[in-house]
PDB file of C-alpha atoms in Angstrom:
ATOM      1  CA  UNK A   1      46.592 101.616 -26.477  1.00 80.00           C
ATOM      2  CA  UNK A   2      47.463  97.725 -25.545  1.00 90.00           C
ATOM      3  CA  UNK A   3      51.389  98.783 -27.249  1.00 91.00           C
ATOM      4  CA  UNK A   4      51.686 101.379 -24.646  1.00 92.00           C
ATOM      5  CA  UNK A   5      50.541  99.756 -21.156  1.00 94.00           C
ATOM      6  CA  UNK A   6      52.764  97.294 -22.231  1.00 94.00           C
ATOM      7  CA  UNK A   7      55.632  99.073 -23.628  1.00 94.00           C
ATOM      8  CA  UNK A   8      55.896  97.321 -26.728  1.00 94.00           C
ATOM      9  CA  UNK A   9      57.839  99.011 -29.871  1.00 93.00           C
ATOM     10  CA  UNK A  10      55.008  97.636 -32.199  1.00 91.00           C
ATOM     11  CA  UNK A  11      52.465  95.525 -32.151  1.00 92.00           C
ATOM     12  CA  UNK A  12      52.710  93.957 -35.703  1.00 89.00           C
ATOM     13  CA  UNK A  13      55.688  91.976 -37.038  1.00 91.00           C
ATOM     14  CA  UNK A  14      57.398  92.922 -40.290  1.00 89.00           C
ATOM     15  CA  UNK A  15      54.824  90.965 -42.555  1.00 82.00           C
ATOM     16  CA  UNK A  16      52.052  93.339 -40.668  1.00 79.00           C
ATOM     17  CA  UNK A  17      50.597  90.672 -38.923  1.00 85.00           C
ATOM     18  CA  UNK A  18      50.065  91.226 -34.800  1.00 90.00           C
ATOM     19  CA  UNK A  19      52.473  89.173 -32.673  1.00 95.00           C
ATOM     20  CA  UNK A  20      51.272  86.783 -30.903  1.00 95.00           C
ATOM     21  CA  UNK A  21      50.345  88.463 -27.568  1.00 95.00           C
ATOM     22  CA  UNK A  22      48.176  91.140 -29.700  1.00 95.00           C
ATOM     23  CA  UNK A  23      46.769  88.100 -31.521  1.00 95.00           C
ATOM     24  CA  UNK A  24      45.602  86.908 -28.001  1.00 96.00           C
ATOM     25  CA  UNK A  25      43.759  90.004 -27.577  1.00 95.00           C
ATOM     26  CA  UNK A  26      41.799  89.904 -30.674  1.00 94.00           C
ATOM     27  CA  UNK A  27      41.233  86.093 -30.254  1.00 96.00           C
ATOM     28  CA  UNK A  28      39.543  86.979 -26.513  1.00 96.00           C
ATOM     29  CA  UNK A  29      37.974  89.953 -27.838  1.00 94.00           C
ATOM     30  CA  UNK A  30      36.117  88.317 -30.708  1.00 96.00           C
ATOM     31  CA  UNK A  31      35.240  85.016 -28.070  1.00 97.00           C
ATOM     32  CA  UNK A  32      34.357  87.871 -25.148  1.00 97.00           C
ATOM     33  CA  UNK A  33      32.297  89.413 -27.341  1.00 96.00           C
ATOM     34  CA  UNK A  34      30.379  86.533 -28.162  1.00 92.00           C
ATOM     35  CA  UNK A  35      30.095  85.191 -24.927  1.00 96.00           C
ATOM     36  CA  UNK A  36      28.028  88.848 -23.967  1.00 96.00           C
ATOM     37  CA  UNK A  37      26.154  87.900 -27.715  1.00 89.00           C
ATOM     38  CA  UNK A  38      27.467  91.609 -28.780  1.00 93.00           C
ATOM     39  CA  UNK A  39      29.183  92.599 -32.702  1.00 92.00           C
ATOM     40  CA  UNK A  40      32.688  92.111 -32.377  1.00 95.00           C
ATOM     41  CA  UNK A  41      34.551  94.922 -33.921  1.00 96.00           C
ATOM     42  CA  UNK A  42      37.669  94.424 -35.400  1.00 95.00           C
ATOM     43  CA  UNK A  43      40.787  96.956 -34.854  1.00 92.00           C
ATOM     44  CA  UNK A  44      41.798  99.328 -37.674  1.00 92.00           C
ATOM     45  CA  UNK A  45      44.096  98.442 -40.147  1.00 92.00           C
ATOM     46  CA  UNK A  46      47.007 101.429 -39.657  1.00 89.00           C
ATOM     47  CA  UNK A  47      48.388 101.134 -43.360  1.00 90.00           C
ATOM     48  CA  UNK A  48      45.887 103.492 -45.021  1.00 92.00           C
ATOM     49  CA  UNK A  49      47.792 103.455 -48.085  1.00 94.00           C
ATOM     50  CA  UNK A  50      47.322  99.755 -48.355  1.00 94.00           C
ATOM     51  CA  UNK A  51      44.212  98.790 -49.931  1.00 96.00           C
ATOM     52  CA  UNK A  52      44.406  95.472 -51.142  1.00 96.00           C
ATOM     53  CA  UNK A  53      46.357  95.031 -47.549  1.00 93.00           C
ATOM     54  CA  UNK A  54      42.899  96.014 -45.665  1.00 96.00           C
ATOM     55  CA  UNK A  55      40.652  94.222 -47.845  1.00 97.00           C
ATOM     56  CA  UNK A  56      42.587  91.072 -47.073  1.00 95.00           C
ATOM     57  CA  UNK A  57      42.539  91.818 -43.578  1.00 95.00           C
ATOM     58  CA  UNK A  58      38.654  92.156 -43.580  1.00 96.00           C
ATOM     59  CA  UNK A  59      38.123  89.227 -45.102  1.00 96.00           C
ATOM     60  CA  UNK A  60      40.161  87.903 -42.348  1.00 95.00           C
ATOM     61  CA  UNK A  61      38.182  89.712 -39.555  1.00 96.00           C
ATOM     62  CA  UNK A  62      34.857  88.061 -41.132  1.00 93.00           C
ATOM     63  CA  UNK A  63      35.929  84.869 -41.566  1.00 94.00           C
ATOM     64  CA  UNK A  64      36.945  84.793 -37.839  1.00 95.00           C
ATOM     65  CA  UNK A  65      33.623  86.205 -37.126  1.00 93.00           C
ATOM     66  CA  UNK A  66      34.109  90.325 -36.248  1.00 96.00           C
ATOM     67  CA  UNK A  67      30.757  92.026 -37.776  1.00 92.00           C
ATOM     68  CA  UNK A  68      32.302  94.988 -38.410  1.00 95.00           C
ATOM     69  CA  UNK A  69      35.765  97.333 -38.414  1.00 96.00           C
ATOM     70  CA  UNK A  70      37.491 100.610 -37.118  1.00 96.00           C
ATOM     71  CA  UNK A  71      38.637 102.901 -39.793  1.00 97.00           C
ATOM     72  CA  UNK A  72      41.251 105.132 -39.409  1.00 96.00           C
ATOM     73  CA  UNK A  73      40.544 107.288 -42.754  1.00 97.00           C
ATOM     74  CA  UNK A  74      37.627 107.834 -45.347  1.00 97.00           C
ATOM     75  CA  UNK A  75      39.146 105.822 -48.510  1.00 97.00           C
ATOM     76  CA  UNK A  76      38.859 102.450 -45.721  1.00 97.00           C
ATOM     77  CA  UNK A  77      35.202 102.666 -45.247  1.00 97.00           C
ATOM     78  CA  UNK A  78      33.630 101.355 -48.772  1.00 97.00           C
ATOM     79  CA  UNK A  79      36.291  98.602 -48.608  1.00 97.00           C
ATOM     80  CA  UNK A  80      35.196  97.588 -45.378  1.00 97.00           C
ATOM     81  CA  UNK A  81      31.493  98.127 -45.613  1.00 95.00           C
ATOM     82  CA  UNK A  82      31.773  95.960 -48.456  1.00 95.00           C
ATOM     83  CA  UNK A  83      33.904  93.472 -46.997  1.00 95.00           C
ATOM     84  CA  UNK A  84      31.124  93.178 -43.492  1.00 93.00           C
ATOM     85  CA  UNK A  85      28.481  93.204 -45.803  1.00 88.00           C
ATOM     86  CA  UNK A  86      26.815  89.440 -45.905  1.00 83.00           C
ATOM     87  CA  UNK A  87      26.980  88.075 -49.144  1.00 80.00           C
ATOM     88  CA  UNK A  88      25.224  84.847 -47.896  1.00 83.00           C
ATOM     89  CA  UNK A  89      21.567  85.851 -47.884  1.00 86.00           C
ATOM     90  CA  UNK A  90      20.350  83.763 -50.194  1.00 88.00           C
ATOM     91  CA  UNK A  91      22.065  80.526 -48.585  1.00 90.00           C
ATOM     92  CA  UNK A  92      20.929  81.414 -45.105  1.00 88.00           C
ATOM     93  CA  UNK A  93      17.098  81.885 -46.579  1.00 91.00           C
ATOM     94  CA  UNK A  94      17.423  78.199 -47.582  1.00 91.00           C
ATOM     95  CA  UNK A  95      18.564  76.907 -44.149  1.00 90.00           C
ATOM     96  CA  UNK A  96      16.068  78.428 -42.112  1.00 91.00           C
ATOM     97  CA  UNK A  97      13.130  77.200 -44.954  1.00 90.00           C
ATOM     98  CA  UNK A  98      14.584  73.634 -45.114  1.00 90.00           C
ATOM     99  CA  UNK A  99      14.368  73.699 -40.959  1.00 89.00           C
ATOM    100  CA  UNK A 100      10.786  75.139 -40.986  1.00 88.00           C
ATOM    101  CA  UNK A 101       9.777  72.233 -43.564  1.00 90.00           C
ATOM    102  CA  UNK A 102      11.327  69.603 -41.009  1.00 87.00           C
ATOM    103  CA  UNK A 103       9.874  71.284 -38.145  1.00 84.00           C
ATOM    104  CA  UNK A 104      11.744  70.112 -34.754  1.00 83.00           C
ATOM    105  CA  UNK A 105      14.301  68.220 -36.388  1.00 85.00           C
ATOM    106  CA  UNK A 106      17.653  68.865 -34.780  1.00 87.00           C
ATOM    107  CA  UNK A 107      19.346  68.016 -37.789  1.00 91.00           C
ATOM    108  CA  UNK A 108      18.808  67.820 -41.553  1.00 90.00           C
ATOM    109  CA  UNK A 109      20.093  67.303 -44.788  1.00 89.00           C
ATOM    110  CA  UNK A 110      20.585  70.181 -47.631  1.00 90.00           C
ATOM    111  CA  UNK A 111      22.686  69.783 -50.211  1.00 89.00           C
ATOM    112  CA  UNK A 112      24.474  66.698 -49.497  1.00 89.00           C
ATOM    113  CA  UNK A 113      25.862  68.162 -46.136  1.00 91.00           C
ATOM    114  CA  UNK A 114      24.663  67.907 -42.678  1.00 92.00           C
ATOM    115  CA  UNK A 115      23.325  70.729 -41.370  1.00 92.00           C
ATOM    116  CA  UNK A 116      22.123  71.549 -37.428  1.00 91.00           C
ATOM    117  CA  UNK A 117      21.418  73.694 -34.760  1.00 88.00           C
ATOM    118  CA  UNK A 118      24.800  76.017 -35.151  1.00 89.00           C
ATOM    119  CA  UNK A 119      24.025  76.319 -38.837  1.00 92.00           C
ATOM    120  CA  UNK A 120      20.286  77.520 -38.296  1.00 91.00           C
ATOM    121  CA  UNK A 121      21.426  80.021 -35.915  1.00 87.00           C
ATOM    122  CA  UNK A 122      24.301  81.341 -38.359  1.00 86.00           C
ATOM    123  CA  UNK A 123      21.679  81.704 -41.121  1.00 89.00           C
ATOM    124  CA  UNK A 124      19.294  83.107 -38.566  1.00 89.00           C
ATOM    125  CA  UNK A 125      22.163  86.005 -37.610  1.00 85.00           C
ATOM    126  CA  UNK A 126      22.894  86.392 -41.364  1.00 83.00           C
ATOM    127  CA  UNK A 127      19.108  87.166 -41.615  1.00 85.00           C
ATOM    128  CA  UNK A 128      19.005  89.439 -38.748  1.00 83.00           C
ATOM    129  CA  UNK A 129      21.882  92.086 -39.859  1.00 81.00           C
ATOM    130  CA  UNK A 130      20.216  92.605 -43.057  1.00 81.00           C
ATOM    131  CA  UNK A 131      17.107  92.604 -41.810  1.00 80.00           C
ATOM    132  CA  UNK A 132      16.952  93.182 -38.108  1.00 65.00           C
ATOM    133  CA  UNK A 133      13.500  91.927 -36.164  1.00 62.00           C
ATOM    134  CA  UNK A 134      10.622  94.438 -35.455  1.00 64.00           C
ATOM    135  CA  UNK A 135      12.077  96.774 -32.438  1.00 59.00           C
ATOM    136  CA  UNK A 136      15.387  96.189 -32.946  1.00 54.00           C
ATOM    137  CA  UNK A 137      18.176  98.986 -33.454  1.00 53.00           C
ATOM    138  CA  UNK A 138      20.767  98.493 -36.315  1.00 48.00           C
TER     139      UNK A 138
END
């Protein structure tokens, strides 16, 4: 426990949000963990009571880019399985077609946006988690 080596009374403030030396470690967890290309796994949200509080908090976690979350009792898990689960499947199918129709072109147009290399490989990881490649563990 990071609260204990340090000493620290808490690691939230009174909102529930971490202070800013616990927000460090999440920030270089979630960039460590992509930097070894591993899931990032969010911390558990201690207010078990609080489930609007933890579904906010997920959608937090994803947005930042954790794949997945800690729970520290059962009523947590639908919330956050639903809340990890990519919702994006159909929008990540279109980027990887409209870069297979312009094959080796570094960038394209869909939609009236730009899209390029770091989108292709976000739809490509969308695909992958809800359908991992042949030999692969999920």
């Amino acid at each position: 426990d990071l609260s204990a080596a340090l000493g620290a009374m808490t690691a939230r403030d009174e909102a529930g949000r971490f202070t800013p030396v616990y927000e460090l470690a999440r920030a270089l967890t979630l960039l460590g963990a992509g930097a070894a290309e591993v899931p990032a796994v969010e911390t558990v949200y201690p207010d078990f009571g609080d489930l609007d509080g933890l579904a906010q908090y997920v959608a937090r976690g994803r947005r930042d880019g954790f794949l997945g979350m800690m729970a520290i009792h059962p009523r947590q898990v639908p919330i956050i399985n639903a809340g990890f689960t990519p919702t994006e499947v159909t929008h990540a199918k279109a980027v990887v077609t409209a870069f297979e129709a312009k094959s080796g072109a570094g960038v394209i147009s869909m939609d009236g946006k730009m899209l390029d290399a770091p989108h292709l490989t976000q739809a490509r990881r969308v695909l992958d988690r809800v359908s991992p490649p042949e030999g692969d563990c999920a």
